[in-house]
Amino acid sequence: AQVDKKIAEKQASSVSTRKNLKDGVYTNHTGGAYGSDAIWADMFRPYGVVNNHYRPINDKGTAKIKQLSHNGDKVITITKEESEQGNALNKQLGNNTHDLNNRNYVQVANADTVLAVAPIVNGKVTGGTGSAVRMAEHLNKDVYVLDTETVQWYKSENGKYVKINYLPKVANNFAAVGTRGIESYPTKDKAGNW
């Protein structure tokens, strides 16, 4: 989607900001999901990074969220307004509009840089990670994707992913997101049984 800078700036400024404004302090705005979100948090925590895990309004929490909270991370329920803003942007970009994708909006709106771990298939990042990446691109954030197929870093530039030969520079406020597919985790069957 073509970026309308005025809309993007309005959307970015309208979210209730939870950015960390202290020099030298890094904040990871993430979702606390199994897989990439939790692994990023576990990797960053020993270096003093603050991990904010945003959750949908009616979220019941998971064992992983409880573990992340126990480890000192912040678990933050997004507001109704934030969910509605995420819903509107997801619709505009053609993304699915379920609670987790709407929650992704808060993650990327609070970040200056987005780091994602996901497969790039036919030039696109798919799933919920793809939704977060498209929102970040629309909001003019720096977006880097570690492609799980090639294990190479790519930078989003003008709607394309360009291979880079350096590690991404992380802003003080960043969102580390990605696929759940890099970790085994408990799931329910169609009947709701674990």
Backbone as ProteinMPNN parsed JSONL, in Angstrom:
{"seq_chain_A": "AQVDKKIAEKQASSVSTRKNLKDGVYTNHTGGAYGSDAIWADMFRPYGVVNNHYRPINDKGTAKIKQLSHNGDKVITITKEESEQGNALNKQLGNNTHDLNNRNYVQVANADTVLAVAPIVNGKVTGGTGSAVRMAEHLNKDVYVLDTETVQWYKSENGKYVKINYLPKVANNFAAVGTRGIESYPTKDKAGNW", "coords_chain_A": {"N_chain_A": [[0.839, -1.182, 0.0], [0.464, 2.233, -0.769], [2.164, 4.705, 1.016], [0.644, 7.161, 2.903], [1.827, 9.929, 4.141], [0.787, 11.873, 5.978], [-1.411, 10.549, 7.119], [-0.078, 8.362, 8.231], [1.611, 9.675, 10.094], [-0.325, 10.803, 11.774], [-1.567, 8.477, 12.753], [0.586, 7.31, 14.077], [1.091, 9.22, 16.045], [-1.243, 9.204, 17.488], [-1.507, 6.983, 19.078], [-1.414, 5.863, 22.448], [1.497, 6.586, 23.88], [4.143, 4.548, 24.989], [6.76, 4.812, 25.001], [10.193, 4.597, 25.834], [11.999, 7.173, 27.04], [14.48, 7.664, 28.049], [17.949, 8.129, 27.728], [20.159, 5.603, 26.655], [18.641, 3.525, 27.647], [16.938, 0.679, 26.707], [13.947, -0.424, 25.195], [11.893, -3.1, 24.487], [9.156, -3.578, 22.589], [6.812, -5.829, 22.507], [4.924, -8.931, 21.959], [4.732, -11.11, 23.671], [4.203, -13.702, 22.898], [4.443, -17.284, 22.39], [7.431, -18.673, 20.961], [9.168, -16.538, 18.775], [8.696, -13.959, 20.075], [8.922, -14.473, 22.883], [11.444, -15.667, 22.97], [13.116, -13.609, 21.997], [12.745, -11.79, 24.157], [13.833, -13.236, 26.319], [16.483, -13.327, 25.469], [17.234, -10.615, 25.442], [16.8, -9.612, 28.057], [18.964, -10.169, 30.002], [20.693, -8.11, 29.352], [19.678, -5.805, 30.315], [17.509, -4.791, 28.965], [14.248, -3.48, 28.794], [11.326, -5.28, 28.669], [8.267, -4.946, 27.2], [5.305, -6.53, 27.072], [2.618, -6.635, 25.09], [-0.841, -7.223, 25.316], [-4.004, -8.448, 24.072], [-7.297, -7.028, 24.76], [-9.222, -8.865, 25.959], [-7.607, -10.955, 26.763], [-6.648, -14.079, 28.098], [-4.254, -14.873, 29.0], [-1.253, -16.831, 29.028], [0.75, -19.707, 29.894], [3.291, -18.982, 29.164], [3.209, -16.147, 29.196], [2.81, -15.751, 31.937], [5.235, -16.758, 32.865], [7.059, -14.957, 31.678], [6.303, -12.585, 32.96], [6.876, -13.29, 35.601], [9.608, -13.328, 35.349], [10.211, -10.685, 35.423], [9.399, -9.035, 33.351], [7.204, -6.607, 31.792], [3.734, -6.909, 31.507], [1.238, -5.762, 29.56], [-2.025, -4.752, 29.102], [-3.664, -3.797, 26.195], [-5.486, -0.784, 25.337], [-8.989, -0.158, 24.65], [-9.254, 1.841, 22.721], [-6.712, 1.705, 21.495], [-6.874, -0.867, 20.403], [-8.947, -0.452, 18.568], [-7.711, 1.406, 16.873], [-5.676, -0.204, 15.842], [-7.273, -2.092, 14.542], [-8.466, -0.498, 12.54], [-6.208, 0.276, 11.008], [-5.243, -2.248, 10.249], [-7.402, -3.105, 8.628], [-7.262, -1.162, 6.6], [-4.83, -1.854, 5.422], [-5.349, -4.357, 4.461], [-4.963, -6.514, 6.117], [-5.674, -9.288, 8.366], [-8.107, -8.827, 10.977], [-8.08, -9.662, 13.671], [-7.792, -9.958, 17.309], [-5.018, -10.329, 18.071], [-3.565, -9.343, 15.855], [-4.479, -6.708, 15.915], [-3.398, -5.938, 18.324], [-0.724, -6.021, 17.579], [-0.354, -3.59, 16.353], [0.039, -1.715, 18.447], [2.513, -2.503, 19.386], [4.266, -1.924, 17.169], [3.715, 0.793, 16.772], [4.797, 1.994, 19.02], [7.458, 1.607, 18.619], [10.637, 2.428, 17.111], [12.228, 0.996, 15.495], [11.765, -2.134, 13.903], [12.316, -5.492, 14.453], [12.111, -8.55, 12.945], [11.456, -12.063, 12.9], [10.918, -14.352, 10.55], [9.579, -16.293, 7.795], [10.298, -15.18, 4.494], [8.292, -15.192, 1.845], [7.86, -15.407, -1.545], [8.527, -12.681, -1.709], [7.143, -11.567, 0.431], [6.306, -11.153, 3.91], [4.525, -13.362, 5.889], [1.418, -14.133, 7.711], [0.71, -13.223, 11.172], [3.054, -11.915, 11.839], [3.688, -10.816, 9.394], [1.589, -8.978, 9.191], [2.272, -7.198, 11.277], [4.716, -6.265, 10.28], [3.891, -5.009, 7.861], [2.3, -2.947, 8.933], [4.272, -1.52, 10.339], [5.932, -0.724, 8.228], [4.136, 0.946, 6.888], [3.861, 2.934, 8.803], [6.255, 4.142, 8.586], [8.526, 3.015, 9.877], [11.81, 1.711, 10.632], [12.459, -1.408, 9.296], [13.54, -4.675, 9.776], [14.104, -7.974, 8.712], [14.741, -11.22, 9.723], [15.093, -13.762, 7.729], [13.673, -16.88, 7.948], [13.99, -18.898, 6.152], [16.345, -18.522, 4.644], [18.124, -17.719, 6.547], [19.176, -15.144, 6.661], [19.623, -11.618, 7.042], [17.323, -9.075, 6.104], [16.435, -5.858, 4.851], [13.654, -3.736, 4.85], [12.893, -1.88, 2.109], [11.356, 0.512, 0.334], [9.086, -1.147, -0.114], [10.21, -3.581, -0.765], [12.314, -6.388, 0.098], [15.581, -6.173, 0.933], [18.633, -7.772, 0.89], [20.965, -7.593, 3.537], [24.31, -7.101, 4.748], [25.074, -6.76, 7.355], [24.534, -6.359, 10.896], [21.339, -5.361, 12.096], [20.79, -2.018, 13.25], [19.676, -1.214, 16.403], [17.103, 0.766, 17.674], [16.454, 2.793, 20.619], [13.807, 2.329, 21.343], [12.222, -0.397, 20.327], [10.643, -3.01, 18.414], [10.593, -6.368, 18.774], [9.657, -9.037, 17.032], [7.909, -11.941, 15.704], [7.654, -15.216, 14.169], [5.849, -17.922, 15.66], [6.646, -20.356, 15.066], [9.247, -21.175, 15.599], [9.551, -22.405, 17.96], [8.55, -25.113, 19.993], [5.344, -25.461, 21.362], [2.508, -25.681, 23.619], [-0.672, -26.566, 22.231], [-4.194, -26.283, 21.478], [-6.638, -28.706, 20.426], [-9.357, -28.947, 17.985], [-11.533, -29.448, 19.596], [-10.912, -28.144, 21.877], [-9.162, -29.273, 23.647], [-6.035, -29.859, 25.282]], "CA_chain_A": [[0.0, 0.0, 0.0], [1.189, 3.494, -0.836], [2.162, 5.354, 2.324], [0.191, 8.539, 3.008], [2.616, 10.372, 5.293], [-0.038, 12.564, 6.964], [-2.174, 9.524, 7.843], [0.878, 7.594, 9.031], [2.032, 10.492, 11.227], [-1.466, 10.919, 12.689], [-1.745, 7.188, 13.419], [1.705, 7.094, 14.991], [1.018, 10.131, 17.183], [-2.493, 9.05, 18.226], [-1.433, 5.873, 20.019], [-0.874, 6.273, 23.743], [2.886, 6.151, 23.782], [4.816, 3.958, 26.145], [8.172, 4.827, 24.625], [11.176, 4.897, 26.857], [12.681, 8.369, 26.565], [15.767, 7.81, 28.729], [19.112, 7.746, 26.932], [20.852, 4.396, 27.08], [17.708, 2.499, 28.085], [16.284, 0.061, 25.559], [12.662, -1.05, 25.471], [11.379, -4.007, 23.47], [7.689, -3.571, 22.568], [6.548, -7.123, 21.874], [3.614, -9.488, 22.264], [4.766, -12.16, 24.677], [3.74, -14.989, 22.37], [5.432, -18.355, 22.265], [8.274, -18.516, 19.777], [10.082, -15.403, 18.65], [8.505, -12.915, 21.088], [9.477, -14.917, 24.169], [12.885, -15.91, 22.808], [13.752, -12.28, 21.986], [12.715, -11.238, 25.518], [14.806, -13.974, 27.127], [17.835, -12.952, 25.024], [17.527, -9.209, 25.756], [16.666, -9.322, 29.488], [20.229, -10.086, 30.735], [21.408, -6.893, 28.985], [18.979, -4.67, 30.887], [16.426, -4.327, 28.103], [12.9, -3.557, 29.354], [10.419, -5.97, 27.747], [6.841, -4.673, 27.36], [4.513, -7.508, 26.318], [1.258, -6.118, 24.926], [-1.831, -8.282, 25.193], [-5.344, -7.975, 23.71], [-8.192, -6.654, 25.866], [-9.84, -10.023, 26.63], [-6.619, -12.031, 26.804], [-6.652, -14.878, 29.327], [-2.877, -15.152, 29.392], [-0.731, -18.174, 28.799], [1.844, -20.063, 30.801], [4.46, -18.203, 28.731], [3.035, -14.781, 29.721], [3.057, -15.816, 33.383], [6.671, -16.952, 33.045], [7.725, -13.698, 31.328], [5.992, -11.658, 34.042], [7.66, -13.769, 36.751], [11.008, -12.981, 35.085], [10.378, -9.248, 35.568], [8.904, -8.294, 32.197], [5.912, -5.95, 31.964], [2.624, -7.397, 30.694], [0.364, -4.598, 29.457], [-3.237, -4.946, 28.304], [-3.902, -2.615, 25.37], [-6.77, -0.139, 25.577], [-10.004, -0.305, 23.606], [-8.892, 2.795, 21.672], [-5.571, 1.151, 20.764], [-7.376, -1.994, 19.617], [-9.706, 0.117, 17.454], [-6.741, 1.986, 15.949], [-5.062, -1.335, 15.16], [-8.283, -2.656, 13.652], [-8.611, 0.395, 11.386], [-5.018, 0.187, 10.164], [-5.228, -3.58, 9.647], [-8.379, -3.09, 7.527], [-6.713, -0.318, 5.536], [-3.719, -2.55, 4.762], [-5.79, -5.674, 3.991], [-4.566, -7.547, 7.076], [-6.731, -9.814, 9.227], [-8.368, -7.858, 12.048], [-8.32, -10.291, 14.969], [-7.2, -9.288, 18.468], [-3.555, -10.324, 18.106], [-3.08, -8.403, 14.837], [-4.749, -5.352, 16.394], [-2.374, -5.729, 19.365], [0.549, -5.765, 16.899], [-0.288, -2.156, 16.067], [0.613, -1.016, 19.597], [3.934, -2.842, 19.4], [5.036, -1.187, 16.162], [3.515, 2.238, 16.949], [5.703, 2.43, 20.085], [8.833, 1.294, 18.231], [11.27, 3.154, 16.007], [12.784, -0.063, 14.659], [11.114, -3.436, 14.073], [13.098, -6.675, 14.111], [11.183, -9.672, 12.792], [11.959, -13.375, 12.501], [9.815, -14.982, 9.816], [9.926, -16.589, 6.413], [9.903, -14.275, 3.413], [7.824, -16.079, 0.779], [7.465, -14.612, -2.713], [8.71, -11.265, -1.434], [6.267, -11.088, 1.501], [6.281, -11.801, 5.214], [3.134, -13.797, 6.035], [0.859, -14.321, 9.044], [0.659, -12.091, 12.087], [4.31, -11.179, 11.713], [3.536, -10.021, 8.179], [0.717, -7.847, 9.516], [3.073, -6.248, 12.061], [5.707, -5.683, 9.376], [3.213, -4.073, 6.954], [1.938, -1.762, 9.706], [5.511, -0.777, 10.611], [6.33, -0.077, 6.973], [3.166, 2.022, 6.663], [4.144, 3.988, 9.782], [7.622, 4.622, 8.295], [9.512, 2.502, 10.83], [12.859, 0.874, 10.054], [12.04, -2.803, 9.433], [14.524, -5.691, 9.422], [13.535, -9.313, 8.827], [15.628, -12.376, 9.641], [14.335, -14.756, 6.973], [13.921, -18.216, 8.496], [14.309, -19.82, 5.044], [17.74, -18.337, 4.216], [18.874, -17.288, 7.727], [19.832, -13.9, 6.269], [18.898, -10.394, 7.379], [16.834, -8.24, 5.008], [15.864, -4.573, 5.265], [12.543, -3.296, 4.023], [13.18, -0.634, 1.4], [10.396, 0.797, -0.74], [8.201, -2.284, -0.371], [10.971, -4.791, -1.113], [13.275, -6.814, 1.109], [16.917, -6.135, 0.37], [19.59, -8.472, 1.751], [22.012, -6.754, 4.118], [25.456, -7.864, 5.253], [25.418, -6.191, 8.654], [23.473, -6.532, 11.882], [20.506, -4.167, 12.191], [20.988, -1.112, 14.381], [18.458, -1.197, 17.204], [16.777, 2.034, 18.326], [16.127, 2.611, 22.035], [12.463, 1.756, 21.358], [12.133, -1.303, 19.189], [9.721, -4.137, 18.542], [11.157, -7.639, 18.318], [8.476, -9.863, 16.789], [8.201, -13.02, 14.774], [6.877, -16.444, 14.09], [5.833, -18.867, 16.785], [7.114, -21.628, 14.523], [10.62, -21.534, 15.953], [9.532, -23.024, 19.286], [7.431, -26.015, 20.269], [4.521, -24.944, 22.45], [1.246, -26.421, 23.713], [-1.801, -26.055, 21.446], [-5.463, -26.981, 21.674], [-7.273, -29.248, 19.228], [-10.632, -28.296, 17.661], [-12.458, -29.639, 20.716], [-10.453, -27.328, 23.005], [-8.318, -30.072, 24.537], [-4.59, -29.675, 25.086]], "C_chain_A": [[0.874, 1.232, 0.0], [1.064, 4.208, 0.509], [1.676, 6.79, 2.177], [0.817, 9.077, 4.281], [1.777, 11.071, 6.355], [-0.843, 11.564, 7.791], [-1.243, 8.743, 8.761], [1.315, 8.379, 10.266], [0.907, 10.626, 12.254], [-1.655, 9.614, 13.461], [-0.638, 6.967, 14.439], [1.6, 7.991, 16.215], [-0.234, 9.901, 18.028], [-2.456, 7.896, 19.227], [-0.887, 6.393, 21.352], [0.535, 5.707, 23.838], [3.399, 5.59, 25.11], [6.313, 3.907, 25.857], [9.034, 5.174, 25.818], [11.999, 6.07, 26.347], [14.035, 8.595, 27.231], [16.886, 7.344, 27.804], [19.748, 6.488, 27.506], [19.957, 3.294, 27.586], [16.976, 1.976, 26.845], [14.993, -0.61, 25.998], [12.22, -1.83, 24.253], [9.86, -4.038, 23.605], [7.255, -4.812, 21.793], [5.215, -7.689, 22.362], [3.58, -10.596, 23.289], [4.271, -13.512, 24.203], [4.854, -16.028, 22.458], [6.257, -18.093, 21.018], [9.12, -17.275, 19.86], [9.933, -14.372, 19.757], [9.191, -13.281, 22.403], [10.984, -15.135, 24.08], [13.646, -14.59, 22.762], [13.847, -11.738, 23.419], [13.764, -11.917, 26.401], [16.244, -13.6, 26.751], [18.207, -11.54, 25.473], [17.581, -8.909, 27.244], [18.011, -9.226, 30.208], [21.041, -8.817, 30.442], [20.686, -5.634, 29.468], [17.875, -4.093, 30.026], [15.096, -4.509, 28.83], [12.014, -4.219, 28.299], [8.977, -5.635, 28.115], [6.085, -5.651, 26.462], [3.073, -7.026, 26.27], [0.301, -7.26, 24.653], [-3.183, -7.692, 24.815], [-6.221, -7.759, 24.944], [-8.715, -7.868, 26.628], [-8.902, -11.22, 26.738], [-6.658, -12.751, 28.146], [-5.238, -15.174, 29.819], [-2.508, -16.6, 29.154], [0.321, -18.475, 29.85], [3.087, -19.25, 30.455], [4.378, -16.774, 29.271], [3.319, -14.755, 31.221], [4.548, -15.958, 33.669], [7.422, -15.651, 32.753], [7.511, -12.655, 32.424], [6.811, -12.01, 35.284], [9.135, -13.386, 36.592], [11.251, -11.467, 35.116], [9.921, -8.413, 34.388], [7.547, -7.674, 32.51], [4.899, -6.58, 31.016], [1.563, -6.309, 30.729], [-0.832, -4.938, 28.571], [-3.481, -3.666, 27.513], [-5.292, -2.051, 25.662], [-7.73, -0.425, 24.42], [-9.672, 0.615, 22.426], [-7.729, 2.262, 20.832], [-6.002, -0.01, 19.878], [-8.133, -1.493, 18.387], [-8.777, 0.748, 16.421], [-6.039, 0.887, 15.15], [-6.008, -1.957, 14.156], [-8.41, -1.822, 12.382], [-7.417, 0.295, 10.456], [-4.925, -1.181, 9.503], [-6.202, -3.659, 8.469], [-7.831, -2.327, 6.33], [-5.64, -1.054, 4.739], [-4.1, -3.93, 4.234], [-5.343, -6.821, 4.874], [-5.811, -8.114, 7.757], [-6.89, -8.875, 10.42], [-8.679, -8.521, 13.388], [-7.501, -9.609, 16.062], [-5.678, -9.231, 18.45], [-2.976, -9.393, 17.05], [-3.334, -6.966, 15.267], [-3.762, -4.976, 17.497], [-1.019, -5.412, 18.732], [0.747, -4.286, 16.598], [0.396, -1.405, 17.207], [2.114, -1.285, 19.681], [4.707, -1.962, 18.423], [4.871, 0.318, 16.296], [4.452, 2.795, 18.016], [7.17, 2.239, 19.734], [9.334, 2.241, 17.143], [11.871, 2.178, 15.006], [12.012, -1.35, 14.945], [12.067, -4.514, 13.583], [12.127, -7.84, 14.053], [11.934, -10.929, 12.405], [10.791, -14.094, 11.851], [10.299, -15.366, 8.428], [9.471, -15.466, 5.484], [9.571, -15.181, 2.229], [7.293, -15.214, -0.361], [7.498, -13.109, -2.42], [7.847, -10.701, -0.322], [6.494, -11.859, 2.79], [4.811, -12.124, 5.481], [2.701, -13.835, 7.498], [0.822, -13.05, 9.863], [1.926, -11.26, 12.044], [4.264, -10.29, 10.474], [2.658, -8.811, 8.413], [1.486, -6.783, 10.286], [4.072, -5.522, 11.169], [5.046, -4.666, 8.437], [2.782, -2.797, 7.685], [3.169, -0.899, 9.969], [5.993, -0.051, 9.356], [5.425, 1.121, 6.692], [3.422, 3.209, 7.586], [5.577, 4.511, 9.671], [8.661, 4.227, 9.34], [10.623, 1.787, 10.053], [12.498, -0.577, 10.337], [13.147, -3.722, 8.919], [13.892, -7.06, 9.651], [14.653, -10.337, 8.716], [14.801, -13.479, 8.994], [14.682, -16.152, 7.472], [14.257, -19.23, 7.412], [15.787, -19.739, 4.67], [18.681, -18.027, 5.374], [19.769, -16.094, 7.374], [18.975, -12.724, 6.715], [18.533, -9.636, 6.118], [16.286, -6.958, 5.609], [14.74, -4.224, 4.306], [12.894, -1.934, 3.431], [12.211, -0.491, 0.247], [9.566, -0.423, -1.125], [8.897, -3.565, -0.789], [11.933, -5.119, 0.021], [14.632, -6.976, 0.449], [17.873, -6.787, 1.36], [20.65, -7.493, 2.236], [23.109, -7.648, 4.677], [25.983, -7.258, 6.553], [24.267, -6.475, 9.606], [22.652, -5.246, 11.956], [20.865, -3.328, 13.415], [19.658, -0.998, 15.099], [18.295, 0.173, 17.84], [16.465, 1.755, 19.795], [14.75, 1.985, 22.216], [12.313, 0.903, 20.119], [11.088, -2.371, 19.466], [10.413, -5.354, 17.957], [9.997, -8.627, 18.243], [8.858, -11.044, 15.917], [7.319, -14.227, 14.94], [6.937, -17.247, 15.384], [6.478, -20.182, 16.365], [8.536, -22.012, 14.858], [10.711, -22.177, 17.33], [8.348, -23.98, 19.376], [6.66, -25.454, 21.454], [3.194, -25.689, 22.466], [0.15, -25.754, 22.883], [-3.046, -26.869, 21.762], [-5.944, -27.556, 20.344], [-8.619, -28.555, 19.016], [-11.648, -28.424, 18.777], [-12.054, -28.814, 21.948], [-9.59, -28.066, 24.001], [-6.846, -29.824, 24.228], [-3.981, -30.961, 24.606]], "O_chain_A": [[1.899, 1.28, 0.68], [-0.028, 4.298, 1.069], [2.245, 7.557, 1.401], [0.39, 8.726, 5.381], [2.033, 10.879, 7.543], [-0.951, 11.704, 9.009], [-1.569, 8.49, 9.921], [1.383, 7.823, 11.362], [1.152, 10.57, 13.459], [-1.876, 9.631, 14.672], [-0.896, 6.489, 15.543], [1.978, 7.581, 17.312], [-0.29, 10.354, 19.171], [-3.289, 7.84, 20.131], [-0.008, 7.254, 21.378], [0.728, 4.492, 23.871], [3.111, 6.109, 26.188], [7.036, 3.07, 26.398], [8.642, 5.947, 26.692], [12.641, 5.956, 25.302], [14.671, 9.622, 26.996], [16.782, 6.292, 27.173], [19.854, 6.343, 28.724], [20.449, 2.219, 27.928], [16.462, 2.755, 26.041], [14.943, -1.277, 27.032], [12.173, -1.308, 23.14], [9.337, -4.479, 24.629], [7.324, -4.839, 20.564], [4.471, -7.022, 23.081], [2.502, -10.988, 23.736], [3.953, -14.378, 25.018], [6.034, -15.699, 22.582], [5.823, -17.369, 20.121], [9.722, -16.989, 20.896], [10.934, -13.943, 20.331], [9.949, -12.487, 22.96], [11.715, -14.818, 25.019], [14.69, -14.449, 23.399], [14.91, -11.282, 23.841], [14.491, -11.251, 27.139], [17.121, -13.559, 27.613], [19.354, -11.286, 25.841], [18.338, -8.032, 27.661], [18.205, -8.28, 30.972], [21.964, -8.483, 31.185], [21.042, -4.523, 29.074], [17.355, -3.017, 30.324], [14.843, -5.563, 29.414], [11.963, -3.761, 27.157], [8.509, -5.988, 29.197], [6.212, -5.604, 25.238], [2.385, -7.01, 27.29], [0.591, -8.154, 23.859], [-3.487, -6.559, 25.19], [-5.917, -8.25, 26.031], [-8.646, -7.882, 27.857], [-9.352, -12.364, 26.799], [-6.697, -12.117, 29.2], [-5.054, -15.669, 30.931], [-3.37, -17.476, 29.09], [0.729, -17.592, 30.605], [3.851, -18.871, 31.343], [5.378, -16.243, 29.753], [3.986, -13.848, 31.717], [5.065, -15.35, 34.606], [8.327, -15.281, 33.502], [8.436, -11.923, 32.774], [7.371, -11.129, 35.937], [9.828, -13.149, 37.581], [12.369, -11.015, 34.866], [10.045, -7.188, 34.423], [6.826, -8.153, 33.385], [5.193, -6.761, 29.834], [1.047, -5.971, 31.794], [-0.666, -5.36, 27.426], [-3.503, -2.575, 28.083], [-6.163, -2.755, 26.171], [-7.319, -0.877, 23.351], [-9.794, 0.213, 21.269], [-7.753, 2.354, 19.605], [-5.552, -0.128, 18.738], [-7.983, -2.041, 17.295], [-9.025, 0.639, 15.22], [-5.83, 1.02, 13.944], [-5.604, -2.309, 13.047], [-8.457, -2.366, 11.278], [-7.587, 0.237, 9.238], [-4.571, -1.277, 8.328], [-5.864, -4.217, 7.425], [-7.924, -2.785, 5.191], [-5.55, -0.897, 3.522], [-3.272, -4.607, 3.625], [-5.34, -7.974, 4.442], [-6.875, -7.496, 7.729], [-5.938, -8.21, 10.829], [-9.47, -7.985, 14.165], [-6.628, -8.789, 15.778], [-5.098, -8.196, 18.779], [-1.986, -8.713, 17.318], [-2.504, -6.091, 15.016], [-3.34, -3.824, 17.589], [-0.249, -4.624, 19.281], [1.874, -3.79, 16.588], [1.245, -0.548, 16.959], [2.892, -0.389, 20.01], [5.691, -1.326, 18.803], [5.796, 1.062, 15.967], [4.863, 3.952, 17.928], [8.042, 2.672, 20.488], [8.552, 2.781, 16.36], [12.009, 2.489, 13.823], [11.649, -1.622, 16.089], [12.562, -4.465, 12.457], [11.397, -8.089, 15.013], [12.924, -10.875, 11.675], [9.798, -14.408, 12.507], [11.298, -14.84, 7.939], [8.402, -14.882, 5.665], [10.446, -15.85, 1.678], [6.395, -14.395, -0.169], [6.608, -12.366, -2.832], [7.809, -9.485, -0.133], [6.825, -13.044, 2.778], [3.946, -11.262, 5.32], [3.502, -13.603, 8.404], [0.892, -11.943, 9.328], [1.88, -10.039, 12.195], [4.738, -9.154, 10.496], [2.941, -7.73, 7.897], [1.369, -5.595, 9.985], [4.253, -4.31, 11.286], [5.583, -3.577, 8.236], [2.883, -1.699, 7.137], [3.109, 0.323, 9.836], [6.412, 1.105, 9.424], [5.903, 2.187, 6.303], [3.223, 4.359, 7.193], [6.053, 5.232, 10.548], [9.564, 5.002, 9.653], [10.395, 1.311, 8.941], [12.257, -0.942, 11.487], [13.627, -3.577, 7.795], [13.225, -7.281, 10.662], [15.419, -10.335, 7.752], [13.92, -14.06, 9.628], [15.842, -16.562, 7.427], [14.759, -20.312, 7.716], [16.416, -20.764, 4.406], [19.9, -18.066, 5.208], [20.944, -16.044, 7.735], [17.749, -12.822, 6.761], [19.324, -9.557, 5.177], [15.747, -6.953, 6.716], [14.867, -4.399, 3.094], [13.157, -0.971, 4.151], [12.238, -1.274, -0.703], [9.365, -0.702, -2.307], [8.232, -4.542, -1.135], [12.318, -4.248, 0.801], [14.816, -7.788, -0.458], [17.922, -6.405, 2.53], [21.166, -6.679, 1.471], [22.869, -8.801, 5.034], [27.187, -7.251, 6.807], [23.158, -6.793, 9.176], [23.214, -4.153, 11.886], [21.2, -3.859, 14.474], [18.631, -0.72, 14.48], [19.22, 0.689, 18.468], [16.236, 0.606, 20.173], [14.544, 1.196, 23.139], [12.28, 1.412, 18.998], [10.703, -2.601, 20.612], [10.775, -5.366, 16.781], [9.427, -9.007, 19.265], [9.992, -11.14, 15.447], [6.379, -14.251, 15.734], [7.941, -17.246, 16.097], [6.813, -21.016, 17.205], [8.997, -23.075, 14.442], [11.805, -22.464, 17.816], [7.262, -23.675, 18.883], [7.257, -25.022, 22.439], [2.791, -26.263, 21.455], [0.055, -24.528, 22.838], [-2.962, -27.996, 22.25], [-5.701, -26.986, 19.281], [-8.983, -27.669, 19.789], [-12.543, -27.586, 18.893], [-12.776, -28.792, 22.944], [-9.31, -27.551, 25.084], [-6.461, -29.609, 23.078], [-2.773, -31.025, 24.378]]}, "name": "protein", "num_of_chains": 1, "seq": "AQVDKKIAEKQASSVSTRKNLKDGVYTNHTGGAYGSDAIWADMFRPYGVVNNHYRPINDKGTAKIKQLSHNGDKVITITKEESEQGNALNKQLGNNTHDLNNRNYVQVANADTVLAVAPIVNGKVTGGTGSAVRMAEHLNKDVYVLDTETVQWYKSENGKYVKINYLPKVANNFAAVGTRGIESYPTKDKAGNW"}
